mmCIF file of C-alpha atoms in Angstrom:
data_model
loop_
_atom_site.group_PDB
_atom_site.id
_atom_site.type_symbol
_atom_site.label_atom_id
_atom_site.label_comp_id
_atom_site.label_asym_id
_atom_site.label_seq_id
_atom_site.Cartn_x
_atom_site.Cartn_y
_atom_site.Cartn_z
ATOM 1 C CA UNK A 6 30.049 1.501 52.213
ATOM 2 C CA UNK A 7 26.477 1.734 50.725
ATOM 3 C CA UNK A 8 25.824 4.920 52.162
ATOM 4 C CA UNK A 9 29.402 5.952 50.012
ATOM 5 C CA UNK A 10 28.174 4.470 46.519
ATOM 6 C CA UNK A 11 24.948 6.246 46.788
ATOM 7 C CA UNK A 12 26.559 9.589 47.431
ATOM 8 C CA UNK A 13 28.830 9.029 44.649
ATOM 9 C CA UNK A 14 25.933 7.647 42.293
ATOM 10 C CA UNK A 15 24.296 10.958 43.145
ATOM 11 C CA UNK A 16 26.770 13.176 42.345
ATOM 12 C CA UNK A 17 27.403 11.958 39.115
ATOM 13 C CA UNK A 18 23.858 12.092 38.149
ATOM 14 C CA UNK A 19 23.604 15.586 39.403
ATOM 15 C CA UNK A 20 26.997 16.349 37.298
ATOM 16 C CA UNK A 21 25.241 14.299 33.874
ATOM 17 C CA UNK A 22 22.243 16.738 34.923
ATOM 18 C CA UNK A 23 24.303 19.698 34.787
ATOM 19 C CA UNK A 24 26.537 19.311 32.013
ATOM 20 C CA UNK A 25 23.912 20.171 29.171
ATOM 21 C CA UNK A 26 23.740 23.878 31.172
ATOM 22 C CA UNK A 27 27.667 24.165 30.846
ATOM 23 C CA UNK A 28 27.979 23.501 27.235
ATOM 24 C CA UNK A 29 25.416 25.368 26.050
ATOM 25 C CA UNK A 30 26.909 28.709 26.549
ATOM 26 C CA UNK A 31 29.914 26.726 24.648
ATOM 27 C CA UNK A 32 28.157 26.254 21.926
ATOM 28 C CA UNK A 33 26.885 29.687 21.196
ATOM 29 C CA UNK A 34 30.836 30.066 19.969
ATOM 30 C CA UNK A 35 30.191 30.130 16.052
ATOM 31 C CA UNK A 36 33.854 27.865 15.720
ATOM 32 C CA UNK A 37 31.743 25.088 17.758
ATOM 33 C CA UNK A 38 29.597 22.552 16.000
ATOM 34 C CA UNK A 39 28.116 20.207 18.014
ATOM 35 C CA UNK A 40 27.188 16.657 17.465
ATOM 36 C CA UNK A 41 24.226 14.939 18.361
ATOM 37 C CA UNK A 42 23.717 11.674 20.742
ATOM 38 C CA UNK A 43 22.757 9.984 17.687
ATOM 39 C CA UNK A 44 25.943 10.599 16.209
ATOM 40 C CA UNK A 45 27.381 9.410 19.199
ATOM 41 C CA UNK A 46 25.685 6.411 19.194
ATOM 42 C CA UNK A 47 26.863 5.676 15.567
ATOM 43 C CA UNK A 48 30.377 6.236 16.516
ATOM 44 C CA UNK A 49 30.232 3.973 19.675
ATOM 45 C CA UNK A 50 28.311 1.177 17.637
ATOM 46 C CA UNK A 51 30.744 1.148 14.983
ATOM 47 C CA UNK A 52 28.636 2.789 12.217
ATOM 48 C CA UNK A 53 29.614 4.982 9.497
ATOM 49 C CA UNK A 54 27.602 8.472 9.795
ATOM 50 C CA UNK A 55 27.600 11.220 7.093
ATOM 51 C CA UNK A 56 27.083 15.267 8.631
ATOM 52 C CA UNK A 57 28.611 18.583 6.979
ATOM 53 C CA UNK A 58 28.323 21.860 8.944
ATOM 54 C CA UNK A 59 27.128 24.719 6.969
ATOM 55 C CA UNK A 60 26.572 27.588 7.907
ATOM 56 C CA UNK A 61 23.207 29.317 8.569
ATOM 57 C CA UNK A 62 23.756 31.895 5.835
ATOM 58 C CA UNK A 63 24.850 28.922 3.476
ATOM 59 C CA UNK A 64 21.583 27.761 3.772
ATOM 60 C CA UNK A 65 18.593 28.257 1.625
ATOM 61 C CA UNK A 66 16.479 30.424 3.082
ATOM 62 C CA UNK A 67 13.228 28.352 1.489
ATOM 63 C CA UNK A 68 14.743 25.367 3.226
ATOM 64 C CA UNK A 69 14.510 27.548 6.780
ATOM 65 C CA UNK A 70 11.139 28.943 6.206
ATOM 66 C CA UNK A 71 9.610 25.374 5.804
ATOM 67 C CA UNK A 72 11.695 23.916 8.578
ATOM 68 C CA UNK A 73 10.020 26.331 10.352
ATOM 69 C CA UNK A 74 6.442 26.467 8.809
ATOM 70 C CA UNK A 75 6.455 22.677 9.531
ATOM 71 C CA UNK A 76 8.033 22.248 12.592
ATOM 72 C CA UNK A 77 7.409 25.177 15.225
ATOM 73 C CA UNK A 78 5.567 28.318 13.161
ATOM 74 C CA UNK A 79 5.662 30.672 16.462
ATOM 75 C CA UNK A 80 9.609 30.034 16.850
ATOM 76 C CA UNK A 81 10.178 33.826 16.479
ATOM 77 C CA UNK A 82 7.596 35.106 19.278
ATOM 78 C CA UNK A 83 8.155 32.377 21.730
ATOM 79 C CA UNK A 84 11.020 31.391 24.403
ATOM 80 C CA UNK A 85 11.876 27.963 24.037
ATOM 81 C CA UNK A 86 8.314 26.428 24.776
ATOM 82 C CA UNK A 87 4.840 26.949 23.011
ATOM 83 C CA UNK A 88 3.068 27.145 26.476
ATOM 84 C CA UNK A 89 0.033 26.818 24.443
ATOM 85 C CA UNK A 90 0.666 23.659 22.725
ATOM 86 C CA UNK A 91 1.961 22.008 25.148
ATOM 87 C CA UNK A 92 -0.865 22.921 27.826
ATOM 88 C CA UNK A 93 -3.483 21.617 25.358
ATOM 89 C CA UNK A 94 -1.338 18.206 24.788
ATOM 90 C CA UNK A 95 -0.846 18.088 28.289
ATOM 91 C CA UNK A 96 -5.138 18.514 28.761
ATOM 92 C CA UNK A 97 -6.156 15.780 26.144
ATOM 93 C CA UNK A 98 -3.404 13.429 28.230
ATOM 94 C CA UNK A 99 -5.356 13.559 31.375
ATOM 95 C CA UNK A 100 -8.648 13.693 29.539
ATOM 96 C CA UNK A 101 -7.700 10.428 27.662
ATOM 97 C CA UNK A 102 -7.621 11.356 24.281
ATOM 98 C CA UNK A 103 -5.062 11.080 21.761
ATOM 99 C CA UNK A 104 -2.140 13.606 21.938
ATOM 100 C CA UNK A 105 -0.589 15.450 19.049
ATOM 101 C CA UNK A 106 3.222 16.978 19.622
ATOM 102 C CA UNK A 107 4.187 20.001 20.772
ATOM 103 C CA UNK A 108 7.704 20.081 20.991
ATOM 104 C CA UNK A 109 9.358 23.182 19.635
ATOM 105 C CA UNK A 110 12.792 23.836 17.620
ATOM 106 C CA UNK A 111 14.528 24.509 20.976
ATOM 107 C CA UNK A 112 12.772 21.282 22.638
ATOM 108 C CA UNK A 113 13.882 18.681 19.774
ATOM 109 C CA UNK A 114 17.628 20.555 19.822
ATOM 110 C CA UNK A 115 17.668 19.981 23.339
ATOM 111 C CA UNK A 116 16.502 16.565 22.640
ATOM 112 C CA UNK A 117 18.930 15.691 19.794
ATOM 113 C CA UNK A 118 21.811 17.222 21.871
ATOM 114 C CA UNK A 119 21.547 16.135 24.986
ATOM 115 C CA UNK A 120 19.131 13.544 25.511
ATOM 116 C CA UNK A 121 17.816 10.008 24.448
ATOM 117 C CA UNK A 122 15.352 9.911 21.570
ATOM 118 C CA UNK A 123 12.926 7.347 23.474
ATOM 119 C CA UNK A 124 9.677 9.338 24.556
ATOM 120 C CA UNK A 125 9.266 9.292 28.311
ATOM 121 C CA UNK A 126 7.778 11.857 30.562
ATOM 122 C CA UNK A 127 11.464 11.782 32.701
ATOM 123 C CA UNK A 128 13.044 13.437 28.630
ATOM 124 C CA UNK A 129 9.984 15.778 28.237
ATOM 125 C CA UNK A 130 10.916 16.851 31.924
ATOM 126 C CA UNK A 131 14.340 17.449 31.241
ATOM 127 C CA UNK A 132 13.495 18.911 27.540
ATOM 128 C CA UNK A 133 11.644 21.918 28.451
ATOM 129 C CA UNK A 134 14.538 23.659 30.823
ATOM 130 C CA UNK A 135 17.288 22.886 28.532
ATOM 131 C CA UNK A 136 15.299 24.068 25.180
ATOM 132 C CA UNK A 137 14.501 27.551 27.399
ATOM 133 C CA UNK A 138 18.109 28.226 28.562
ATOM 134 C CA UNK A 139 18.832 27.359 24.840
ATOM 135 C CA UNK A 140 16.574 30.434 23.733
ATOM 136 C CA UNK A 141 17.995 32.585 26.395
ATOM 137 C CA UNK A 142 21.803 31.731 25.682
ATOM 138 C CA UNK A 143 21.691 31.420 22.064
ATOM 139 C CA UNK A 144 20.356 34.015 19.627
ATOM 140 C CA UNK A 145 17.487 32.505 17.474
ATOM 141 C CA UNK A 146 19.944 31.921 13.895
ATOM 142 C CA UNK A 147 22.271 30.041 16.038
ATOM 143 C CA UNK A 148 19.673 27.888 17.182
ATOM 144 C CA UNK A 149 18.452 27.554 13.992
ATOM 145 C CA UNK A 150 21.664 26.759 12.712
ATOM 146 C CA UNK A 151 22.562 24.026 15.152
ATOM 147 C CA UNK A 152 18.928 22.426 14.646
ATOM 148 C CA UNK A 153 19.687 22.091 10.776
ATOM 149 C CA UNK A 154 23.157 20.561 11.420
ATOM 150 C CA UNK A 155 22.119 17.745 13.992
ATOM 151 C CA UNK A 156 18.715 17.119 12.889
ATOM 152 C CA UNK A 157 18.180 13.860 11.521
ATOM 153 C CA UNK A 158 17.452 13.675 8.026
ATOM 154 C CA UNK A 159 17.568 10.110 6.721
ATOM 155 C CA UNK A 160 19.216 7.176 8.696
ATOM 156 C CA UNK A 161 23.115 7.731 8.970
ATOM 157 C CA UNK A 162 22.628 11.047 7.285
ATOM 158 C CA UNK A 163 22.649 14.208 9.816
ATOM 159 C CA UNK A 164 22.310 18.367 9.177
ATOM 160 C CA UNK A 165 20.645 19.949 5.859
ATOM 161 C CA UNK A 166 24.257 19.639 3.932
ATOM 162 C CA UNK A 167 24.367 16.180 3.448
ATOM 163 C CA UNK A 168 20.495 15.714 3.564
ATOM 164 C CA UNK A 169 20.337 18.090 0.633
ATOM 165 C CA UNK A 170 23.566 15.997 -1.112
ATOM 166 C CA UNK A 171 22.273 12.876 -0.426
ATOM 167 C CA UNK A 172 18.210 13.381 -1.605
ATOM 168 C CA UNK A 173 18.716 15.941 -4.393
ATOM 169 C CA UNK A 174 22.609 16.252 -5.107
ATOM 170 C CA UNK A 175 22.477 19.987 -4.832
ATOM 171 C CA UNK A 176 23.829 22.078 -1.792
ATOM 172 C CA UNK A 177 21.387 23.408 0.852
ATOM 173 C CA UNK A 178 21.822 26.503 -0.455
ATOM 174 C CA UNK A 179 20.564 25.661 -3.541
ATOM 175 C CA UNK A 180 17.426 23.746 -2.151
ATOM 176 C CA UNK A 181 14.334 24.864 -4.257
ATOM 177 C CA UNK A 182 10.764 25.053 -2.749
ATOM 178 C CA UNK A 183 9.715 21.789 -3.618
ATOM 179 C CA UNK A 184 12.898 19.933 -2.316
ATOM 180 C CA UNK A 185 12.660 22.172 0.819
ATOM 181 C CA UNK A 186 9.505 21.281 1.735
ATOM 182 C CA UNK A 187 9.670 17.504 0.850
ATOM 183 C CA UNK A 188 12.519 18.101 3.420
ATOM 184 C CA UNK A 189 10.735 19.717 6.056
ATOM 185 C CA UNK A 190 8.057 17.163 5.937
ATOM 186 C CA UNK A 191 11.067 14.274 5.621
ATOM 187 C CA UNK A 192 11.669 15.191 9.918
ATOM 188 C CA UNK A 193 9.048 13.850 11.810
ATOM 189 C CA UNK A 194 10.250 10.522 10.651
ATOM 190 C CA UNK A 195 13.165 10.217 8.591
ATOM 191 C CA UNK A 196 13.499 6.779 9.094
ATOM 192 C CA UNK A 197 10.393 5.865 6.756
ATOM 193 C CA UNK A 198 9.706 8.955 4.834
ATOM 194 C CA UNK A 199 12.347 9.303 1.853
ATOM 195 C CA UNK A 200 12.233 13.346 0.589
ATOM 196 C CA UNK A 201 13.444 12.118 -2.899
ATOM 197 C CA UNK A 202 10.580 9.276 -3.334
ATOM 198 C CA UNK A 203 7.740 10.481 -1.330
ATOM 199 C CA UNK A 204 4.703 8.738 -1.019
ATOM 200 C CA UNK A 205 1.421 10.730 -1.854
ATOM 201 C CA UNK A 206 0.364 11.689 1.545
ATOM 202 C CA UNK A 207 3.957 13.283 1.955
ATOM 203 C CA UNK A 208 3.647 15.045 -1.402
ATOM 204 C CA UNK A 209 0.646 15.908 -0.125
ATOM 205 C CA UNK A 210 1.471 17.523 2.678
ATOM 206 C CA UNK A 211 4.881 19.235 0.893
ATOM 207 C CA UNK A 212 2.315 21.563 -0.851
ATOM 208 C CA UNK A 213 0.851 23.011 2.207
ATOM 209 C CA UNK A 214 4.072 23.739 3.783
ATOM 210 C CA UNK A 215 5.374 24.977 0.116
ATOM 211 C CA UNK A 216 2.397 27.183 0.455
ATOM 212 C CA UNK A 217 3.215 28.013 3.908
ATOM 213 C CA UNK A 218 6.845 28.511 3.247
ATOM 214 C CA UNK A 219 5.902 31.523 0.757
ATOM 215 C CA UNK A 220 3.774 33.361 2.974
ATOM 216 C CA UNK A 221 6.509 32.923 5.933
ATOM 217 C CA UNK A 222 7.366 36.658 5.782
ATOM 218 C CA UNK A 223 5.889 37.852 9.440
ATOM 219 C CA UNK A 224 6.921 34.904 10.885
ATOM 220 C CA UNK A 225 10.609 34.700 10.172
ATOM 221 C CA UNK A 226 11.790 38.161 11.452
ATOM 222 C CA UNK A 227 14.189 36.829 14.054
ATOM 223 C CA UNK A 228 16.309 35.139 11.600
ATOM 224 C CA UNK A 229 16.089 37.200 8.661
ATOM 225 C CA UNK A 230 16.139 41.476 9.972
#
């Protein structure tokens, strides 16, 4: 009987394991707009959420460019994973030191689809294989696209649409460069940073991705040829 539950236990792991693979081809269908597990989670606990798709050309290209500046600036010329990055976090871990992140576009996608958002070594595992099928599945604007619509942006408020509604009342198309990168710097932590009353350091910051943001050109080739 044991020896039965334990099979069965392990082949629906294996099937929760494989499940991310099977939808992701799914979702590179431009009619399909995924939702996140934190919108899940706000459905199953009862919770009101606010998200509207829009599309990636519907988007302010400003807004993209910082999103990008901020978050992952060698999205274009890598696969998924900044080897690089993630090798040097990876280094200072076993050396002791303090560790900065390295998870890319794809990574916090894969991470905002499929996975918890506690930070374990067990989601980092399962991350980096889902975030590099991603990238070889989906072209790099759909990515892109999907990233802005499930990201996080405030709490209860998911994708750039309603971000952009809800901290400036424009659309995201009409994001300037100021509100674009007050919004890029707004994801690391949208729970405490607030785009439209940012403390100093986050104003701060804003101007060096607003800076970045304008000289974005080489950088954004992939989603802009």
């Amino acid at each position: 009987m044991w020896w039965r539950l334990g099979k069965w236990l392990v082949l629906l792991l294996l099937a929760v394991v494989a499940l991310p693979y099977l939808l992701i081809p799914l979702y590179a269908l431009p009619q399909i707009r995924p939702v996140s597990t934190l919108m899940l989670g706000e459905v199953l606990t009862g919770r009101a959420y606010e998200r509207q798709w829009v599309g990636f050309d519907d988007i302010a290209p400003v807004l993209v460019q910082s999103v990008m500046m901020s978050e992952d600036g060698k999205y274009c010329t890598h696969s998924g994973i900044d080897w690089e990055a993630l090798n040097m976090v990876i280094d200072n871990a076993l050396e002791g030191e303090a560790t900065r992140g390295a998870s890319t576009i794809a990574m916090q996608t894969a991470k905002n689809l499929f996975l918890p958002s506690s930070r374990t070594v067990v989601r980092k595992a399962l991350e980096i294989p889902l975030a590099m099928w991603m990238d070889a599945v989906w072209s790099k604007r759909r990515l892109m696209e999907i990233y802005l619509n499930v990201a996080e942006w405030a709490p209860g408020i998911y994708g750039a649409e309603a971000a952009a509604q809800a901290y400036f009342g424009v659309p995201a198309a009409k994001l300037s460069p100021r509100q674009s990168a007050l919004m890029a710097v707004t994801l690391p932590n949208p729970i405490r940073r607030n785009a439209a009353d940012p403390s100093a350091a986050m104003r701060k910051l804003a101007r060096v991705i607003e800076q970045r943001a304008r000289q974005s050109g080489a950088y954004i080739k992939c989603l802009y040829d």
